[in-house]
PDB file of C-alpha atoms in Angstrom:
ATOM      1  CA  MET A 833       7.112 -43.473  32.398  1.00 45.00           C
ATOM      2  CA  SER A 834       7.485 -40.806  29.727  1.00 46.00           C
ATOM      3  CA  GLU A 835      10.875 -39.113  29.479  1.00 48.00           C
ATOM      4  CA  LEU A 836       9.045 -35.800  29.861  1.00 44.00           C
ATOM      5  CA  PHE A 837       8.357 -36.722  33.467  1.00 50.00           C
ATOM      6  CA  MET A 838      11.740 -38.204  34.303  1.00 79.00           C
ATOM      7  CA  GLU A 839      14.199 -36.218  36.374  1.00 92.00           C
ATOM      8  CA  ALA A 840      17.003 -37.910  34.446  1.00 93.00           C
ATOM      9  CA  THR A 841      17.719 -37.810  30.737  1.00 93.00           C
ATOM     10  CA  PRO A 842      19.879 -39.989  28.452  1.00 93.00           C
ATOM     11  CA  VAL A 843      23.425 -38.806  27.732  1.00 94.00           C
ATOM     12  CA  ALA A 844      25.258 -39.131  24.440  1.00 94.00           C
ATOM     13  CA  ASP A 845      27.631 -42.077  24.527  1.00 94.00           C
ATOM     14  CA  GLY A 846      31.138 -40.871  25.355  1.00 93.00           C
ATOM     15  CA  ALA A 847      30.077 -37.363  26.397  1.00 95.00           C
ATOM     16  CA  SER A 848      32.198 -35.719  29.083  1.00 93.00           C
ATOM     17  CA  ILE A 849      31.409 -36.254  32.766  1.00 94.00           C
ATOM     18  CA  ARG A 850      29.310 -33.518  34.364  1.00 95.00           C
ATOM     19  CA  GLN A 851      27.689 -32.718  37.681  1.00 96.00           C
ATOM     20  CA  GLY A 852      24.413 -34.626  37.919  1.00 96.00           C
ATOM     21  CA  ASP A 853      25.629 -37.665  35.974  1.00 97.00           C
ATOM     22  CA  ILE A 854      24.087 -40.849  37.339  1.00 97.00           C
ATOM     23  CA  PHE A 855      26.017 -44.105  37.299  1.00 96.00           C
ATOM     24  CA  ILE A 856      25.449 -47.643  38.494  1.00 95.00           C
ATOM     25  CA  PHE A 857      28.090 -49.909  39.994  1.00 93.00           C
ATOM     26  CA  SER A 858      29.080 -53.349  38.829  1.00 90.00           C
ATOM     27  CA  ASP A 859      26.910 -56.214  40.028  1.00 85.00           C
ATOM     28  CA  SER A 860      29.598 -57.533  42.389  1.00 83.00           C
ATOM     29  CA  LEU A 861      29.922 -54.222  44.254  1.00 85.00           C
ATOM     30  CA  ALA A 862      26.174 -53.620  44.280  1.00 83.00           C
ATOM     31  CA  ALA A 863      25.525 -57.048  45.782  1.00 81.00           C
ATOM     32  CA  ALA A 864      27.950 -56.417  48.640  1.00 85.00           C
ATOM     33  CA  ASP A 865      26.950 -52.902  49.715  1.00 89.00           C
ATOM     34  CA  ILE A 866      23.678 -50.971  49.346  1.00 91.00           C
ATOM     35  CA  TRP A 867      25.729 -47.777  49.254  1.00 93.00           C
ATOM     36  CA  GLN A 868      27.392 -48.949  46.057  1.00 92.00           C
ATOM     37  CA  ARG A 869      24.343 -49.576  43.917  1.00 94.00           C
ATOM     38  CA  ALA A 870      24.192 -46.208  42.181  1.00 96.00           C
ATOM     39  CA  GLY A 871      25.332 -42.624  42.638  1.00 97.00           C
ATOM     40  CA  VAL A 872      25.021 -39.092  41.304  1.00 97.00           C
ATOM     41  CA  ILE A 873      28.062 -36.864  40.800  1.00 97.00           C
ATOM     42  CA  VAL A 874      28.079 -33.652  42.843  1.00 96.00           C
ATOM     43  CA  THR A 875      31.522 -32.294  41.863  1.00 95.00           C
ATOM     44  CA  ALA A 876      30.951 -28.841  40.348  1.00 93.00           C
ATOM     45  CA  ASP A 877      31.072 -28.502  36.554  1.00 91.00           C
ATOM     46  CA  CYS A 878      33.650 -25.718  36.807  1.00 92.00           C
ATOM     47  CA  ASP A 879      35.987 -27.971  38.799  1.00 91.00           C
ATOM     48  CA  ILE A 880      35.552 -30.751  36.253  1.00 90.00           C
ATOM     49  CA  ALA A 881      36.069 -28.401  33.275  1.00 87.00           C
ATOM     50  CA  ASN A 882      39.211 -26.875  34.794  1.00 86.00           C
ATOM     51  CA  ASP A 883      40.541 -30.215  36.041  1.00 83.00           C
ATOM     52  CA  LYS A 884      40.572 -29.028  39.650  1.00 83.00           C
ATOM     53  CA  HIS A 885      39.324 -32.373  40.941  1.00 81.00           C
ATOM     54  CA  SER A 886      42.643 -34.167  40.258  1.00 85.00           C
ATOM     55  CA  GLY A 887      40.790 -37.117  38.800  1.00 87.00           C
ATOM     56  CA  ILE A 888      38.679 -37.628  41.945  1.00 93.00           C
ATOM     57  CA  LEU A 889      34.908 -37.197  41.688  1.00 95.00           C
ATOM     58  CA  SER A 890      32.527 -36.724  44.606  1.00 95.00           C
ATOM     59  CA  TYR A 891      29.131 -38.362  44.519  1.00 97.00           C
ATOM     60  CA  VAL A 892      26.200 -39.153  46.793  1.00 97.00           C
ATOM     61  CA  PRO A 893      24.822 -42.703  46.835  1.00 97.00           C
ATOM     62  CA  ILE A 894      21.406 -43.578  45.472  1.00 97.00           C
ATOM     63  CA  LEU A 895      19.150 -46.192  47.040  1.00 96.00           C
ATOM     64  CA  SER A 896      16.057 -47.751  45.571  1.00 94.00           C
ATOM     65  CA  LEU A 897      12.864 -46.690  47.324  1.00 93.00           C
ATOM     66  CA  ARG A 898      12.478 -50.102  48.988  1.00 94.00           C
ATOM     67  CA  GLU A 899      16.097 -50.050  50.167  1.00 95.00           C
ATOM     68  CA  TYR A 900      15.506 -46.627  51.689  1.00 96.00           C
ATOM     69  CA  LEU A 901      12.330 -47.810  53.412  1.00 95.00           C
ATOM     70  CA  ALA A 902      14.106 -50.907  54.749  1.00 96.00           C
ATOM     71  CA  TRP A 903      17.091 -48.881  55.957  1.00 96.00           C
ATOM     72  CA  ARG A 904      15.395 -45.858  57.485  1.00 95.00           C
ATOM     73  CA  VAL A 905      11.599 -45.795  57.513  1.00 96.00           C
ATOM     74  CA  LEU A 906      10.351 -49.215  58.649  1.00 97.00           C
ATOM     75  CA  PRO A 907      12.947 -49.549  61.454  1.00 97.00           C
ATOM     76  CA  ARG A 908      11.942 -46.149  62.817  1.00 96.00           C
ATOM     77  CA  ILE A 909       8.257 -47.034  62.753  1.00 97.00           C
ATOM     78  CA  ALA A 910       9.043 -50.345  64.460  1.00 97.00           C
ATOM     79  CA  ASP A 911      11.272 -48.710  67.078  1.00 96.00           C
ATOM     80  CA  ARG A 912       8.587 -46.177  68.047  1.00 96.00           C
ATOM     81  CA  ARG A 913       5.927 -48.893  68.289  1.00 96.00           C
ATOM     82  CA  ARG A 914       8.235 -51.144  70.289  1.00 95.00           C
ATOM     83  CA  LYS A 915       9.017 -48.433  72.846  1.00 94.00           C
ATOM     84  CA  ARG A 916       5.304 -47.631  73.286  1.00 95.00           C
ATOM     85  CA  LEU A 917       4.452 -51.305  73.531  1.00 94.00           C
ATOM     86  CA  LEU A 918       7.101 -51.972  76.175  1.00 92.00           C
ATOM     87  CA  GLN A 919       5.741 -49.073  78.221  1.00 92.00           C
ATOM     88  CA  ASP A 920       2.194 -50.431  77.887  1.00 93.00           C
ATOM     89  CA  LEU A 921       3.496 -53.844  78.903  1.00 91.00           C
ATOM     90  CA  LEU A 922       5.217 -52.340  81.947  1.00 90.00           C
ATOM     91  CA  ASP A 923       1.975 -50.608  82.953  1.00 91.00           C
ATOM     92  CA  LEU A 924      -0.036 -53.810  82.532  1.00 90.00           C
ATOM     93  CA  ILE A 925       2.418 -55.836  84.599  1.00 89.00           C
ATOM     94  CA  GLY A 926       2.328 -53.171  87.297  1.00 88.00           C
ATOM     95  CA  ARG A 927      -1.441 -53.457  87.439  1.00 89.00           C
ATOM     96  CA  ILE A 928      -1.284 -57.272  87.597  1.00 88.00           C
ATOM     97  CA  GLU A 929       1.312 -57.062  90.381  1.00 87.00           C
ATOM     98  CA  GLY A 930      -1.162 -55.065  92.388  1.00 85.00           C
ATOM     99  CA  ASP A 931      -3.984 -57.514  91.585  1.00 85.00           C
ATOM    100  CA  VAL A 932      -2.004 -60.545  92.813  1.00 84.00           C
ATOM    101  CA  GLY A 933      -0.618 -58.816  95.892  1.00 85.00           C
ATOM    102  CA  LEU A 934       2.946 -58.249  94.710  1.00 84.00           C
ATOM    103  CA  LYS A 935       4.783 -55.053  95.476  1.00 82.00           C
ATOM    104  CA  PRO A 936       4.942 -53.097  92.191  1.00 76.00           C
ATOM    105  CA  GLY A 937       8.463 -52.397  91.064  1.00 77.00           C
ATOM    106  CA  ILE A 938       9.539 -54.579  88.133  1.00 81.00           C
ATOM    107  CA  SER A 939      11.947 -52.565  86.003  1.00 83.00           C
ATOM    108  CA  ALA A 940      11.515 -51.615  82.378  1.00 84.00           C
ATOM    109  CA  ARG A 941      14.686 -53.556  81.553  1.00 87.00           C
ATOM    110  CA  ALA A 942      13.295 -56.682  83.224  1.00 86.00           C
ATOM    111  CA  VAL A 943      10.091 -56.350  81.186  1.00 85.00           C
ATOM    112  CA  GLU A 944      12.136 -56.083  77.992  1.00 87.00           C
ATOM    113  CA  VAL A 945      14.043 -59.237  78.908  1.00 88.00           C
ATOM    114  CA  PHE A 946      10.827 -61.148  79.642  1.00 85.00           C
ATOM    115  CA  ALA A 947       9.459 -59.961  76.282  1.00 85.00           C
ATOM    116  CA  THR A 948      12.460 -61.015  74.202  1.00 85.00           C
ATOM    117  CA  VAL A 949      13.968 -64.191  75.641  1.00 86.00           C
ATOM    118  CA  GLU A 950      12.776 -67.699  74.908  1.00 86.00           C
ATOM    119  CA  ASN A 951      10.058 -68.832  77.346  1.00 85.00           C
ATOM    120  CA  GLY A 952       9.923 -65.269  78.654  1.00 85.00           C
ATOM    121  CA  LEU A 953       6.138 -65.302  78.914  1.00 85.00           C
ATOM    122  CA  ASP A 954       6.192 -68.467  81.048  1.00 87.00           C
ATOM    123  CA  ASP A 955       8.870 -66.948  83.296  1.00 86.00           C
ATOM    124  CA  LEU A 956       6.884 -63.734  83.605  1.00 86.00           C
ATOM    125  CA  CYS A 957       3.690 -65.532  84.544  1.00 85.00           C
ATOM    126  CA  GLY A 958       5.660 -67.633  87.015  1.00 85.00           C
ATOM    127  CA  TYR A 959       6.861 -64.437  88.656  1.00 85.00           C
ATOM    128  CA  LEU A 960       3.371 -62.957  88.728  1.00 85.00           C
ATOM    129  CA  GLY A 961       1.726 -66.092  90.054  1.00 83.00           C
ATOM    130  CA  GLY A 962      -2.002 -66.117  89.420  1.00 77.00           C
ATOM    131  CA  VAL A 963      -2.745 -64.497  86.060  1.00 83.00           C
ATOM    132  CA  THR A 964      -6.294 -64.441  84.743  1.00 88.00           C
ATOM    133  CA  PRO A 965      -6.966 -66.009  81.319  1.00 87.00           C
ATOM    134  CA  LYS A 966      -7.815 -62.552  79.973  1.00 92.00           C
ATOM    135  CA  ASP A 967      -4.526 -61.061  81.181  1.00 90.00           C
ATOM    136  CA  TRP A 968      -2.659 -64.121  79.884  1.00 89.00           C
ATOM    137  CA  SER A 969      -4.161 -63.542  76.439  1.00 92.00           C
ATOM    138  CA  VAL A 970      -3.238 -59.851  76.438  1.00 92.00           C
ATOM    139  CA  LEU A 971       0.294 -60.563  77.641  1.00 90.00           C
ATOM    140  CA  THR A 972       0.732 -63.194  74.919  1.00 90.00           C
ATOM    141  CA  VAL A 973      -0.290 -60.784  72.162  1.00 93.00           C
ATOM    142  CA  MET A 974       1.904 -57.972  73.474  1.00 92.00           C
ATOM    143  CA  ILE A 975       4.988 -60.143  73.864  1.00 91.00           C
ATOM    144  CA  ASN A 976       4.487 -61.633  70.393  1.00 91.00           C
ATOM    145  CA  ASP A 977       4.279 -58.100  69.018  1.00 94.00           C
ATOM    146  CA  VAL A 978       7.485 -57.078  70.807  1.00 93.00           C
ATOM    147  CA  SER A 979       9.200 -60.089  69.259  1.00 92.00           C
ATOM    148  CA  ALA A 980       7.892 -59.213  65.783  1.00 94.00           C
ATOM    149  CA  LEU A 981       9.062 -55.616  66.100  1.00 95.00           C
ATOM    150  CA  GLY A 982      12.469 -56.885  67.144  1.00 93.00           C
ATOM    151  CA  ARG A 983      12.655 -58.886  63.909  1.00 94.00           C
ATOM    152  CA  VAL A 984      11.974 -55.709  61.941  1.00 96.00           C
ATOM    153  CA  LEU A 985      14.981 -54.054  63.594  1.00 95.00           C
ATOM    154  CA  GLU A 986      17.195 -57.067  62.928  1.00 95.00           C
ATOM    155  CA  SER A 987      16.277 -57.507  59.261  1.00 95.00           C
ATOM    156  CA  SER A 988      17.408 -55.446  56.280  1.00 93.00           C
ATOM    157  CA  ALA A 989      14.946 -56.907  53.751  1.00 94.00           C
ATOM    158  CA  TYR A 990      11.853 -54.834  53.029  1.00 95.00           C
ATOM    159  CA  ASP A 991       9.452 -57.747  52.538  1.00 96.00           C
ATOM    160  CA  GLU A 992      10.543 -59.417  55.782  1.00 96.00           C
ATOM    161  CA  GLN A 993      10.292 -56.159  57.693  1.00 97.00           C
ATOM    162  CA  PHE A 994       6.873 -55.351  56.263  1.00 96.00           C
ATOM    163  CA  GLY A 995       5.502 -58.807  57.111  1.00 96.00           C
ATOM    164  CA  ALA A 996       6.751 -58.675  60.704  1.00 96.00           C
ATOM    165  CA  LEU A 997       5.605 -55.087  61.210  1.00 97.00           C
ATOM    166  CA  VAL A 998       2.131 -55.534  59.751  1.00 97.00           C
ATOM    167  CA  SER A 999       1.513 -58.455  62.126  1.00 96.00           C
ATOM    168  CA  THR A1000       1.510 -55.932  64.998  1.00 96.00           C
ATOM    169  CA  TYR A1001      -1.283 -53.823  63.476  1.00 96.00           C
ATOM    170  CA  LYS A1002      -4.941 -54.517  64.169  1.00 94.00           C
ATOM    171  CA  PRO A1003      -7.390 -54.236  61.259  1.00 94.00           C
ATOM    172  CA  THR A1004     -10.493 -52.084  61.492  1.00 94.00           C
ATOM    173  CA  LYS A1005     -13.867 -52.492  59.830  1.00 92.00           C
ATOM    174  CA  LYS A1006     -12.742 -50.289  56.946  1.00 93.00           C
ATOM    175  CA  LYS A1007      -9.022 -51.001  56.650  1.00 95.00           C
ATOM    176  CA  SER A1008      -6.822 -54.062  56.750  1.00 96.00           C
ATOM    177  CA  ALA A1009      -3.661 -54.091  58.864  1.00 96.00           C
ATOM    178  CA  ALA A1010      -1.606 -53.751  55.669  1.00 96.00           C
ATOM    179  CA  ASP A1011      -3.589 -50.673  54.585  1.00 96.00           C
ATOM    180  CA  ILE A1012      -3.010 -49.028  57.950  1.00 96.00           C
ATOM    181  CA  LEU A1013       0.736 -49.616  57.749  1.00 96.00           C
ATOM    182  CA  LEU A1014       0.888 -48.487  54.116  1.00 95.00           C
ATOM    183  CA  ASN A1015      -0.837 -45.221  55.052  1.00 95.00           C
ATOM    184  CA  GLU A1016       1.791 -44.636  57.733  1.00 94.00           C
ATOM    185  CA  ILE A1017       4.574 -45.312  55.220  1.00 94.00           C
ATOM    186  CA  ARG A1018       2.949 -42.929  52.718  1.00 94.00           C
ATOM    187  CA  ASP A1019       2.876 -40.201  55.360  1.00 93.00           C
ATOM    188  CA  GLN A1020       6.612 -40.692  55.898  1.00 91.00           C
ATOM    189  CA  LEU A1021       7.304 -40.439  52.168  1.00 91.00           C
ATOM    190  CA  LYS A1022       5.221 -37.270  51.810  1.00 90.00           C
ATOM    191  CA  ASN A1023       7.483 -35.585  54.350  1.00 90.00           C
ATOM    192  CA  LEU A1024      10.953 -36.727  53.389  1.00 92.00           C
ATOM    193  CA  PRO A1025      13.777 -35.346  55.537  1.00 93.00           C
ATOM    194  CA  GLY A1026      16.075 -32.733  54.067  1.00 92.00           C
ATOM    195  CA  ASP A1027      18.980 -35.126  53.651  1.00 95.00           C
ATOM    196  CA  VAL A1028      17.285 -37.212  50.950  1.00 96.00           C
ATOM    197  CA  PHE A1029      16.274 -36.269  47.414  1.00 96.00           C
ATOM    198  CA  PHE A1030      13.622 -38.286  45.609  1.00 95.00           C
ATOM    199  CA  ILE A1031      14.225 -39.381  42.001  1.00 94.00           C
ATOM    200  CA  SER A1032      11.355 -41.198  40.325  1.00 92.00           C
ATOM    201  CA  SER A1033      13.556 -42.990  37.778  1.00 92.00           C
ATOM    202  CA  LEU A1034      17.181 -43.193  36.741  1.00 93.00           C
ATOM    203  CA  SER A1035      16.501 -44.546  33.252  1.00 92.00           C
ATOM    204  CA  ARG A1036      13.851 -46.506  31.397  1.00 88.00           C
ATOM    205  CA  GLU A1037      15.316 -49.689  32.883  1.00 90.00           C
ATOM    206  CA  HIS A1038      15.479 -48.245  36.412  1.00 91.00           C
ATOM    207  CA  ALA A1039      12.098 -46.708  37.112  1.00 89.00           C
ATOM    208  CA  GLU A1040      11.024 -48.096  40.499  1.00 88.00           C
ATOM    209  CA  GLY A1041      11.684 -44.932  42.526  1.00 91.00           C
ATOM    210  CA  PHE A1042      14.946 -43.888  44.219  1.00 95.00           C
ATOM    211  CA  VAL A1043      16.399 -41.521  46.798  1.00 96.00           C
ATOM    212  CA  ALA A1044      19.802 -39.865  46.815  1.00 97.00           C
ATOM    213  CA  TYR A1045      21.214 -39.748  50.342  1.00 97.00           C
ATOM    214  CA  LEU A1046      22.828 -36.320  50.607  1.00 96.00           C
ATOM    215  CA  ARG A1047      24.527 -36.741  53.954  1.00 94.00           C
ATOM    216  CA  LEU A1048      26.960 -39.394  52.707  1.00 95.00           C
ATOM    217  CA  ILE A1049      29.439 -37.935  50.221  1.00 94.00           C
ATOM    218  CA  ARG A1050      31.816 -40.455  48.677  1.00 94.00           C
ATOM    219  CA  GLU A1051      34.630 -40.272  46.162  1.00 94.00           C
ATOM    220  CA  THR A1052      35.720 -42.336  43.210  1.00 93.00           C
ATOM    221  CA  SER A1053      38.327 -42.061  40.478  1.00 92.00           C
ATOM    222  CA  LEU A1054      37.337 -40.621  37.128  1.00 90.00           C
ATOM    223  CA  GLN A1055      39.218 -43.491  35.513  1.00 90.00           C
ATOM    224  CA  ARG A1056      36.941 -46.022  37.205  1.00 91.00           C
ATOM    225  CA  LEU A1057      33.745 -44.589  35.687  1.00 93.00           C
ATOM    226  CA  SER A1058      32.827 -45.486  32.143  1.00 93.00           C
ATOM    227  CA  THR A1059      31.016 -42.894  30.054  1.00 93.00           C
ATOM    228  CA  SER A1060      30.633 -45.250  27.085  1.00 92.00           C
ATOM    229  CA  TYR A1061      28.492 -48.341  26.840  1.00 86.00           C
ATOM    230  CA  TYR A1062      31.292 -50.046  24.926  1.00 86.00           C
ATOM    231  CA  ASP A1063      33.738 -49.566  27.790  1.00 86.00           C
ATOM    232  CA  LYS A1064      31.380 -50.372  30.666  1.00 84.00           C
ATOM    233  CA  ASP A1065      33.136 -53.680  31.322  1.00 83.00           C
ATOM    234  CA  GLY A1066      36.627 -52.305  30.727  1.00 83.00           C
ATOM    235  CA  ARG A1067      39.614 -53.040  32.900  1.00 84.00           C
ATOM    236  CA  GLY A1068      39.505 -51.121  36.182  1.00 86.00           C
ATOM    237  CA  VAL A1069      35.945 -49.882  35.536  1.00 90.00           C
ATOM    238  CA  VAL A1070      33.658 -50.253  38.565  1.00 92.00           C
ATOM    239  CA  ALA A1071      30.646 -48.235  37.388  1.00 94.00           C
ATOM    240  CA  HIS A1072      29.127 -46.846  34.202  1.00 94.00           C
ATOM    241  CA  ARG A1073      27.006 -43.806  33.543  1.00 95.00           C
ATOM    242  CA  ILE A1074      23.394 -44.374  32.577  1.00 95.00           C
ATOM    243  CA  SER A1075      21.838 -40.892  32.599  1.00 95.00           C
ATOM    244  CA  ARG A1076      22.087 -37.294  33.809  1.00 96.00           C
ATOM    245  CA  LEU A1077      19.812 -35.259  36.067  1.00 96.00           C
ATOM    246  CA  ARG A1078      17.960 -32.526  34.222  1.00 93.00           C
ATOM    247  CA  ALA A1079      17.696 -28.922  35.328  1.00 92.00           C
ATOM    248  CA  PRO A1080      16.277 -27.846  37.748  1.00 93.00           C
ATOM    249  CA  TYR A1081      16.583 -31.163  39.598  1.00 95.00           C
ATOM    250  CA  VAL A1082      20.388 -31.208  39.599  1.00 95.00           C
ATOM    251  CA  TYR A1083      20.471 -27.665  40.989  1.00 94.00           C
ATOM    252  CA  ARG A1084      17.925 -28.457  43.653  1.00 95.00           C
ATOM    253  CA  LEU A1085      19.828 -31.584  44.691  1.00 96.00           C
ATOM    254  CA  THR A1086      23.101 -29.687  45.171  1.00 95.00           C
ATOM    255  CA  GLN A1087      21.309 -26.830  46.936  1.00 94.00           C
ATOM    256  CA  GLN A1088      19.637 -29.274  49.283  1.00 95.00           C
ATOM    257  CA  MET A1089      22.964 -30.997  49.930  1.00 94.00           C
ATOM    258  CA  ALA A1090      24.545 -27.661  50.822  1.00 92.00           C
ATOM    259  CA  ASP A1091      21.683 -26.951  53.232  1.00 92.00           C
ATOM    260  CA  VAL A1092      22.332 -30.266  55.011  1.00 90.00           C
ATOM    261  CA  PHE A1093      25.932 -29.315  55.806  1.00 86.00           C
ATOM    262  CA  ALA A1094      25.312 -25.590  56.315  1.00 82.00           C
ATOM    263  CA  SER A1095      23.018 -26.318  59.260  1.00 69.00           C
ATOM    264  CA  ILE A1096      25.488 -27.196  62.027  1.00 68.00           C
ATOM    265  CA  GLY A1097      24.226 -27.591  65.562  1.00 71.00           C
ATOM    266  CA  LEU A1098      26.247 -26.434  68.563  1.00 71.00           C
ATOM    267  CA  PRO A1099      26.456 -28.116  71.982  1.00 77.00           C
ATOM    268  CA  GLU A1100      24.293 -26.919  74.870  1.00 79.00           C
ATOM    269  CA  GLU A1101      27.438 -25.973  76.827  1.00 79.00           C
ATOM    270  CA  TYR A1102      28.306 -23.421  74.163  1.00 74.00           C
ATOM    271  CA  GLU A1103      24.836 -21.874  74.315  1.00 73.00           C
ATOM    272  CA  GLU A1104      24.938 -21.774  78.140  1.00 77.00           C
ATOM    273  CA  ALA A1105      28.371 -20.152  78.183  1.00 77.00           C
ATOM    274  CA  ARG A1106      27.264 -17.561  75.661  1.00 71.00           C
ATOM    275  CA  ASP A1107      24.144 -16.695  77.692  1.00 74.00           C
ATOM    276  CA  SER A1108      26.208 -16.469  80.872  1.00 77.00           C
ATOM    277  CA  ILE A1109      28.663 -14.030  79.277  1.00 73.00           C
ATOM    278  CA  PHE A1110      25.793 -11.963  77.891  1.00 70.00           C
ATOM    279  CA  GLU A1111      24.321 -11.646  81.368  1.00 70.00           C
ATOM    280  CA  SER A1112      27.693 -10.777  82.921  1.00 70.00           C
ATOM    281  CA  TYR A1113      28.731  -8.055  80.532  1.00 66.00           C
ATOM    282  CA  LEU A1114      25.570  -6.498  79.123  1.00 66.00           C
ATOM    283  CA  ALA A1115      24.350  -4.961  82.372  1.00 59.00           C
ATOM    284  CA  PRO A1116      25.873  -1.561  83.301  1.00 64.00           C
ATOM    285  CA  ARG A1117      28.705  -1.788  85.847  1.00 61.00           C
ATOM    286  CA  PRO A1118      28.243  -0.063  89.217  1.00 60.00           C
ATOM    287  CA  THR A1119      29.957   3.339  89.343  1.00 58.00           C
ATOM    288  CA  TRP A1120      32.378   2.224  92.058  1.00 54.00           C
ATOM    289  CA  GLU A1121      33.740  -0.518  89.767  1.00 55.00           C
ATOM    290  CA  LYS A1122      34.572   2.048  87.098  1.00 53.00           C
ATOM    291  CA  ALA A1123      36.842   4.001  89.355  1.00 52.00           C
TER     292      ALA A1123
END
């Protein structure tokens, strides 16, 4: 990728720390925690220049695109599909109950247990009694899909999640199951939530796509960040700078971060109390009350 199209630019070795500087953590920290792979400094330049930060820098963590998908996107897709599937399974079982003369009433929780425990399908069919081969086949597919979606929620590895999730999609004449899932993932990426900021590359060596997670603000010591390649493995150093966000990207990132925390929701009780007081005091008081 040409530097002209990179949000980040190289920084002169040894140059002073600034807002928008991107750093990567040591391999040992990165291996232990996805939130310590990389980060971008959000402490204001004026605070850094006037030493108002007392040696403590704020940053937001950066995840690779696949880490973000594995953490947030694929589990949400799987969770929505699993909830719909469990409801469809509940409806199907209710219909079979009626077909075999049982009183409908199996709970959603019981269906979930049947769909997730070992030998659950056998136990379910034992409860239902006579199940037609067609219904048996449908139940088998649905329970296998519930199990696969559960594996997506339990895993944190993108490839494992993708493989389990795609197994629950049915191909069409024009698209494979993988293509259908990829289109759904693309739709999610085209409409990123306000608390993430996409960065196509951090440097020439880190160009696989990244997101900065703006809702999680962390701190680190200035002394623990190396601004020089020659000191990147120095004593006490846990991370070293590799680039700096260009304008306007750095300004947009900090603006977007401010928007995340400026939008604060209030509880329903507060809204109800406010409306009640409005109703009580806005209407004119009867003349006899004024006396």
